């Protein structure tokens, strides 16, 4: 009996040691995500499926873009992340600082399926866009009989006192919308005066807000009929029961990219590349459009008619998208903020 107990105990110990060895041998990938419902969608579309397919563990650190960049800088000599997700263009600064590693096209099996704009910077360390918001015009379908077609439509007398502008100094979407209005007005990243004059001309007949919830409030109360903002937020408003649609103006919509990036010196580079490639497959691109109304960046993503109608989708529509140099924005933003603040105070 003692021998049997000894054997059973030894067998149990060996089994426990073997299981412990297997568990510790499981590869772990460290990434960030943006928390809340976004992270729940991220897990469903990419993270959990990746874990199951490759029998690995993905450790998710909730960190928004600015916090993730700060952590990368602090961990430069000993990076803890393998993959970092950015929105708002911060991947450009991170790449220029050497915090991100370039990726070769042949390292991504989905490279050939991506729209060119989505992989244009991978050789510089700027990771591929796995989805993108687009800034265009939101309008109230019950008050606006003919949908707007141009950025210049915000100047129409029919919209007097019903135009909603978002503060360019405190809101990234607001800034991108302003830069597009500046371009349509004849300006450039080297000259924002045409845009400032454009805004000053319509301010007497418009409202200015700084946060997304204020947009919903003003559309709900009937104060806003038209507003430069993002297609994904139009979906937020429609889910709230508001009669709001998004349109990409004829001059184009503005890209607000969301990227998945390879960290320089990543401890698990090969697995990180597999994760990046998994993130940009057509199924994930389609899923982001369905869940949050982001524009697909994989050309093979096929959307249903109802979803396609709410996002910029397809070769012809995507060809109109406009991208502003993120490094130029970072360099000039402080000065632009001051100029904007002076303009709206007049």
Short mmCIF file of C-alpha atoms in Angstrom, two decimals:
data_model
loop_
_atom_site.label_atom_id
_atom_site.label_comp_id
_atom_site.label_asym_id
_atom_site.label_seq_id
_atom_site.Cartn_x
_atom_site.Cartn_y
_atom_site.Cartn_z
CA UNK A 1 0.00 0.00 0.00
CA UNK A 2 2.83 2.39 0.90
CA UNK A 3 4.53 1.55 -2.37
CA UNK A 4 1.35 2.27 -4.31
CA UNK A 5 0.89 5.58 -2.49
CA UNK A 6 4.51 6.50 -3.16
CA UNK A 7 4.12 5.61 -6.84
CA UNK A 8 0.86 7.59 -7.11
CA UNK A 9 2.43 10.57 -5.40
CA UNK A 10 5.49 10.44 -7.62
CA UNK A 11 3.34 10.09 -10.75
CA UNK A 12 1.23 13.05 -9.68
CA UNK A 13 4.31 15.15 -9.04
CA UNK A 14 5.78 14.25 -12.42
CA UNK A 15 2.48 15.09 -14.12
CA UNK A 16 2.34 18.43 -12.33
CA UNK A 17 5.93 19.19 -13.32
CA UNK A 18 5.19 18.22 -16.91
CA UNK A 19 2.10 20.44 -16.99
CA UNK A 20 4.02 23.29 -15.44
CA UNK A 21 6.73 22.92 -18.08
CA UNK A 22 4.13 22.95 -20.86
CA UNK A 23 2.42 26.03 -19.46
CA UNK A 24 5.67 27.92 -19.00
CA UNK A 25 6.76 26.93 -22.50
CA UNK A 26 3.67 28.51 -24.05
CA UNK A 27 4.73 31.61 -25.96
CA UNK A 28 3.46 34.95 -24.70
CA UNK A 29 2.97 38.07 -26.77
CA UNK A 30 2.61 41.46 -25.06
CA UNK A 31 0.45 44.08 -26.78
CA UNK A 32 -1.66 47.11 -25.92
CA UNK A 33 -5.29 47.82 -26.68
CA UNK A 34 -7.54 50.79 -25.99
CA UNK A 35 -9.88 49.47 -23.33
CA UNK A 36 -13.66 49.39 -22.97
CA UNK A 37 -15.91 48.23 -25.78
CA UNK A 38 -13.11 48.79 -28.29
CA UNK A 39 -10.93 46.24 -26.51
CA UNK A 40 -13.83 43.79 -26.31
CA UNK A 41 -14.19 44.03 -30.11
CA UNK A 42 -10.42 43.75 -30.52
CA UNK A 43 -10.39 40.53 -28.51
CA UNK A 44 -13.28 39.04 -30.46
CA UNK A 45 -11.93 39.89 -33.92
CA UNK A 46 -8.21 39.30 -33.41
CA UNK A 47 -6.75 38.52 -30.01
CA UNK A 48 -8.73 35.46 -28.90
CA UNK A 49 -8.72 33.92 -32.37
CA UNK A 50 -4.96 34.42 -32.61
CA UNK A 51 -4.42 32.73 -29.25
CA UNK A 52 -6.45 29.73 -30.32
CA UNK A 53 -4.87 29.41 -33.76
CA UNK A 54 -1.28 29.58 -32.55
CA UNK A 55 -1.74 28.12 -29.04
CA UNK A 56 -0.16 31.20 -27.45
CA UNK A 57 -1.00 33.68 -24.74
CA UNK A 58 -1.57 37.33 -25.62
CA UNK A 59 -1.06 39.61 -22.65
CA UNK A 60 -3.06 42.79 -23.19
CA UNK A 61 -2.06 46.04 -21.48
CA UNK A 62 -4.76 48.69 -21.66
CA UNK A 63 -2.93 51.79 -22.86
CA UNK A 64 -4.11 54.53 -25.18
CA UNK A 65 -1.75 55.85 -27.81
CA UNK A 66 -0.04 58.61 -25.82
CA UNK A 67 0.48 56.33 -22.82
CA UNK A 68 1.78 53.53 -25.04
CA UNK A 69 4.29 55.90 -26.63
CA UNK A 70 5.44 57.09 -23.21
CA UNK A 71 5.96 53.47 -22.13
CA UNK A 72 7.93 52.68 -25.28
CA UNK A 73 10.22 55.62 -24.59
CA UNK A 74 10.73 54.58 -20.96
CA UNK A 75 11.43 50.97 -22.01
CA UNK A 76 13.69 51.82 -24.95
CA UNK A 77 16.57 49.69 -23.64
CA UNK A 78 14.36 46.82 -22.50
CA UNK A 79 11.03 46.89 -24.38
CA UNK A 80 8.19 45.04 -22.69
CA UNK A 81 5.79 45.30 -25.62
CA UNK A 82 6.10 43.16 -28.73
CA UNK A 83 3.32 44.91 -30.64
CA UNK A 84 1.87 48.38 -30.11
CA UNK A 85 -1.35 49.81 -31.55
CA UNK A 86 -1.59 53.53 -32.25
CA UNK A 87 -4.29 55.95 -33.35
CA UNK A 88 -3.86 59.64 -34.01
CA UNK A 89 -0.65 59.34 -35.99
CA UNK A 90 1.73 58.72 -33.08
CA UNK A 91 3.32 55.81 -34.93
CA UNK A 92 5.16 58.34 -37.11
CA UNK A 93 6.91 59.91 -34.13
CA UNK A 94 7.64 56.53 -32.58
CA UNK A 95 9.17 55.30 -35.84
CA UNK A 96 11.32 58.41 -36.24
CA UNK A 97 12.63 57.85 -32.70
CA UNK A 98 13.65 54.29 -33.56
CA UNK A 99 11.07 52.75 -31.24
CA UNK A 100 9.42 50.76 -34.05
CA UNK A 101 11.00 48.31 -36.46
CA UNK A 102 10.51 48.34 -40.24
CA UNK A 103 8.65 45.41 -41.77
CA UNK A 104 9.39 43.85 -45.15
CA UNK A 105 6.45 43.15 -47.48
CA UNK A 106 7.42 39.48 -47.70
CA UNK A 107 7.01 39.18 -43.92
CA UNK A 108 3.25 39.74 -44.26
CA UNK A 109 1.18 37.24 -46.20
CA UNK A 110 -1.65 39.80 -46.42
CA UNK A 111 0.54 42.58 -47.79
CA UNK A 112 -0.64 42.22 -51.39
CA UNK A 113 -4.28 42.41 -50.28
CA UNK A 114 -3.92 45.78 -48.58
CA UNK A 115 -4.77 49.17 -50.04
CA UNK A 116 -1.44 50.92 -50.78
CA UNK A 117 -2.12 53.72 -48.28
CA UNK A 118 -2.43 51.15 -45.49
CA UNK A 119 1.10 49.76 -45.90
CA UNK A 120 2.89 52.78 -47.34
CA UNK A 121 5.15 53.30 -44.33
CA UNK A 122 6.09 49.80 -43.21
CA UNK A 123 9.65 50.16 -44.56
CA UNK A 124 10.07 53.14 -42.21
CA UNK A 125 8.72 51.38 -39.12
CA UNK A 126 5.15 52.64 -39.47
CA UNK A 127 2.98 49.58 -39.03
CA UNK A 128 0.11 48.72 -41.36
CA UNK A 129 -3.32 50.26 -40.81
CA UNK A 130 -5.62 47.48 -39.69
CA UNK A 131 -8.57 49.90 -39.89
CA UNK A 132 -9.20 53.59 -40.28
CA UNK A 133 -11.77 56.16 -39.33
CA UNK A 134 -12.64 58.71 -42.03
CA UNK A 135 -13.49 62.35 -41.43
CA UNK A 136 -16.24 63.73 -43.66
CA UNK A 137 -19.64 65.33 -43.10
CA UNK A 138 -22.44 64.21 -40.78
CA UNK A 139 -25.92 65.49 -41.54
CA UNK A 140 -29.45 65.27 -40.17
CA UNK A 141 -31.52 63.36 -42.73
CA UNK A 142 -34.80 64.78 -41.47
CA UNK A 143 -33.69 68.39 -41.84
CA UNK A 144 -31.41 68.16 -44.88
CA UNK A 145 -33.37 67.06 -47.95
CA UNK A 146 -30.39 67.00 -50.34
CA UNK A 147 -27.29 65.34 -48.88
CA UNK A 148 -24.19 67.56 -48.80
CA UNK A 149 -21.59 66.81 -51.47
CA UNK A 150 -18.79 69.26 -50.68
CA UNK A 151 -16.87 70.57 -47.70
CA UNK A 152 -17.97 74.01 -48.90
CA UNK A 153 -21.58 73.09 -48.17
CA UNK A 154 -21.14 74.14 -44.55
CA UNK A 155 -21.22 77.73 -45.84
CA UNK A 156 -24.72 77.39 -47.35
CA UNK A 157 -27.29 79.84 -45.96
CA UNK A 158 -29.70 76.93 -45.53
CA UNK A 159 -27.50 75.66 -42.68
CA UNK A 160 -27.14 79.02 -40.91
CA UNK A 161 -27.05 78.53 -37.13
CA UNK A 162 -27.09 74.74 -37.64
CA UNK A 163 -23.41 74.09 -38.47
CA UNK A 164 -21.46 72.28 -35.76
CA UNK A 165 -17.66 72.63 -35.68
CA UNK A 166 -15.34 70.67 -33.41
CA UNK A 167 -12.46 72.41 -31.69
CA UNK A 168 -9.27 71.81 -33.67
CA UNK A 169 -7.00 72.57 -30.72
CA UNK A 170 -8.31 69.85 -28.42
CA UNK A 171 -9.83 67.20 -30.69
CA UNK A 172 -7.88 65.20 -33.29
CA UNK A 173 -10.94 64.65 -35.48
CA UNK A 174 -11.64 68.37 -35.23
CA UNK A 175 -8.09 69.15 -36.35
CA UNK A 176 -8.26 66.78 -39.33
CA UNK A 177 -11.58 68.26 -40.40
CA UNK A 178 -10.10 71.75 -40.16
CA UNK A 179 -7.04 70.77 -42.22
CA UNK A 180 -9.35 69.42 -44.92
CA UNK A 181 -11.39 72.62 -44.96
CA UNK A 182 -8.12 74.53 -45.14
CA UNK A 183 -7.03 72.48 -48.16
CA UNK A 184 -10.36 72.98 -49.93
CA UNK A 185 -10.08 76.72 -49.22
CA UNK A 186 -6.68 76.80 -50.93
CA UNK A 187 -4.37 76.29 -47.97
CA UNK A 188 -1.72 73.69 -47.18
CA UNK A 189 0.17 72.35 -44.18
CA UNK A 190 2.57 75.25 -44.71
CA UNK A 191 -0.25 77.79 -44.79
CA UNK A 192 -3.38 77.42 -42.66
CA UNK A 193 -4.55 81.02 -43.07
CA UNK A 194 -7.15 80.12 -45.74
CA UNK A 195 -8.66 77.61 -43.34
CA UNK A 196 -8.68 80.07 -40.46
CA UNK A 197 -10.43 82.66 -42.63
CA UNK A 198 -12.91 80.00 -43.77
CA UNK A 199 -13.74 79.14 -40.16
CA UNK A 200 -13.99 82.78 -39.10
CA UNK A 201 -16.48 83.40 -41.90
CA UNK A 202 -18.84 80.63 -40.78
CA UNK A 203 -18.39 80.96 -36.99
CA UNK A 204 -21.14 83.57 -36.63
CA UNK A 205 -23.59 81.01 -38.01
CA UNK A 206 -22.19 77.91 -36.31
CA UNK A 207 -21.59 76.32 -32.93
CA UNK A 208 -18.25 75.15 -31.58
CA UNK A 209 -17.83 72.08 -29.37
CA UNK A 210 -14.82 70.23 -28.06
CA UNK A 211 -16.02 66.74 -27.14
CA UNK A 212 -17.89 63.97 -28.96
CA UNK A 213 -20.80 63.79 -26.48
CA UNK A 214 -21.57 67.44 -27.24
CA UNK A 215 -22.04 66.50 -30.89
CA UNK A 216 -24.65 63.90 -29.97
CA UNK A 217 -26.37 66.35 -27.65
CA UNK A 218 -26.66 69.04 -30.32
CA UNK A 219 -27.93 66.65 -33.00
CA UNK A 220 -30.44 65.24 -30.52
CA UNK A 221 -31.72 68.70 -29.62
CA UNK A 222 -31.99 69.77 -33.25
CA UNK A 223 -29.30 72.42 -32.90
CA UNK A 224 -27.02 70.74 -35.44
CA UNK A 225 -27.92 69.76 -38.98
CA UNK A 226 -24.44 69.35 -40.43
CA UNK A 227 -21.00 68.77 -38.91
CA UNK A 228 -17.51 67.82 -40.10
CA UNK A 229 -16.68 64.66 -38.15
CA UNK A 230 -16.01 60.92 -38.39
CA UNK A 231 -18.01 58.10 -39.95
CA UNK A 232 -17.66 55.86 -36.90
CA UNK A 233 -19.29 58.53 -34.74
CA UNK A 234 -22.18 58.79 -37.19
CA UNK A 235 -22.80 55.13 -36.36
CA UNK A 236 -22.79 56.00 -32.65
CA UNK A 237 -25.49 58.57 -33.31
CA UNK A 238 -27.65 56.23 -35.39
CA UNK A 239 -27.42 53.58 -32.68
CA UNK A 240 -28.74 56.23 -30.30
CA UNK A 241 -31.77 56.59 -32.60
CA UNK A 242 -30.75 59.85 -34.26
CA UNK A 243 -31.42 60.46 -37.99
CA UNK A 244 -27.79 61.08 -38.92
CA UNK A 245 -25.79 59.90 -41.92
CA UNK A 246 -22.17 60.22 -42.98
CA UNK A 247 -21.02 61.29 -46.42
CA UNK A 248 -17.57 61.55 -47.95
CA UNK A 249 -17.47 64.92 -49.77
CA UNK A 250 -16.40 65.05 -53.41
CA UNK A 251 -13.04 66.56 -52.41
CA UNK A 252 -12.37 63.47 -50.30
CA UNK A 253 -12.45 62.33 -46.70
CA UNK A 254 -9.53 62.42 -44.27
CA UNK A 255 -7.80 59.29 -43.02
CA UNK A 256 -7.56 58.86 -39.26
CA UNK A 257 -5.41 55.70 -39.20
CA UNK A 258 -5.27 52.98 -36.58
CA UNK A 259 -2.05 50.99 -36.89
CA UNK A 260 -0.49 47.79 -35.57
CA UNK A 261 3.27 48.17 -35.11
CA UNK A 262 6.33 46.00 -34.51
CA UNK A 263 8.30 47.21 -31.50
CA UNK A 264 12.04 47.60 -32.06
CA UNK A 265 13.88 44.97 -30.03
CA UNK A 266 10.71 42.95 -29.43
CA UNK A 267 11.45 39.83 -27.43
CA UNK A 268 9.22 37.71 -29.65
CA UNK A 269 9.64 39.22 -33.10
CA UNK A 270 8.44 36.24 -35.15
CA UNK A 271 5.24 35.84 -33.17
CA UNK A 272 4.72 39.62 -33.30
CA UNK A 273 4.86 39.53 -37.09
CA UNK A 274 2.33 36.70 -37.14
CA UNK A 275 0.03 38.80 -34.96
CA UNK A 276 0.40 41.87 -37.19
CA UNK A 277 -0.34 39.75 -40.26
CA UNK A 278 -3.35 38.20 -38.52
CA UNK A 279 -4.61 41.67 -37.63
CA UNK A 280 -4.76 42.84 -41.25
CA UNK A 281 -6.52 39.84 -42.79
CA UNK A 282 -9.77 40.48 -44.67
CA UNK A 283 -11.97 38.87 -41.99
CA UNK A 284 -10.69 41.27 -39.32
CA UNK A 285 -10.99 44.27 -41.63
CA UNK A 286 -14.60 43.33 -42.34
CA UNK A 287 -15.27 42.83 -38.63
CA UNK A 288 -14.10 46.33 -37.70
CA UNK A 289 -16.42 47.80 -40.34
CA UNK A 290 -19.37 45.78 -39.04
CA UNK A 291 -18.72 46.45 -35.37
CA UNK A 292 -17.63 50.09 -35.34
CA UNK A 293 -17.98 51.35 -38.93
CA UNK A 294 -14.29 51.73 -39.68
CA UNK A 295 -13.21 51.67 -43.31
CA UNK A 296 -11.64 48.34 -44.36
CA UNK A 297 -7.96 48.54 -45.28
CA UNK A 298 -7.83 45.04 -46.77
CA UNK A 299 -9.17 45.14 -50.35
CA UNK A 300 -10.66 41.64 -50.04
CA UNK A 301 -13.02 42.58 -47.20
CA UNK A 302 -16.59 42.18 -48.45
CA UNK A 303 -19.30 44.18 -46.71
CA UNK A 304 -23.06 43.82 -46.79
CA UNK A 305 -24.94 46.63 -48.51
CA UNK A 306 -26.15 48.20 -45.27
CA UNK A 307 -22.67 48.35 -43.74
CA UNK A 308 -21.05 49.48 -47.01
CA UNK A 309 -23.51 52.38 -47.16
CA UNK A 310 -22.20 53.73 -43.85
CA UNK A 311 -18.46 53.67 -44.54
CA UNK A 312 -16.01 54.71 -47.23
CA UNK A 313 -15.73 51.42 -49.10
CA UNK A 314 -14.45 50.16 -52.44
CA UNK A 315 -11.66 51.14 -54.81
CA UNK A 316 -13.33 54.27 -56.17
CA UNK A 317 -14.30 55.70 -52.79
CA UNK A 318 -10.99 54.80 -51.15
CA UNK A 319 -9.09 56.54 -53.96
CA UNK A 320 -10.50 59.87 -52.73
CA UNK A 321 -9.13 59.53 -49.21
CA UNK A 322 -6.71 62.24 -48.12
CA UNK A 323 -3.82 61.74 -45.72
CA UNK A 324 -1.99 64.56 -43.94
CA UNK A 325 1.67 64.22 -42.93
CA UNK A 326 1.60 63.20 -39.27
CA UNK A 327 5.14 64.48 -38.67
CA UNK A 328 4.16 67.88 -40.05
CA UNK A 329 1.13 67.90 -37.79
CA UNK A 330 3.25 67.06 -34.75
CA UNK A 331 5.79 69.76 -35.64
CA UNK A 332 3.23 72.50 -36.21
CA UNK A 333 0.41 71.62 -33.86
CA UNK A 334 1.39 73.92 -31.00
CA UNK A 335 1.59 76.92 -33.34
CA UNK A 336 -1.64 75.88 -35.06
CA UNK A 337 -3.41 75.63 -31.71
CA UNK A 338 -2.41 79.19 -30.89
CA UNK A 339 -3.53 80.46 -34.30
CA UNK A 340 -6.83 78.59 -34.00
CA UNK A 341 -7.48 79.95 -30.51
CA UNK A 342 -6.87 83.52 -31.70
CA UNK A 343 -9.12 83.02 -34.73
CA UNK A 344 -12.13 81.69 -32.84
CA UNK A 345 -11.78 84.38 -30.18
CA UNK A 346 -12.29 87.18 -32.70
#
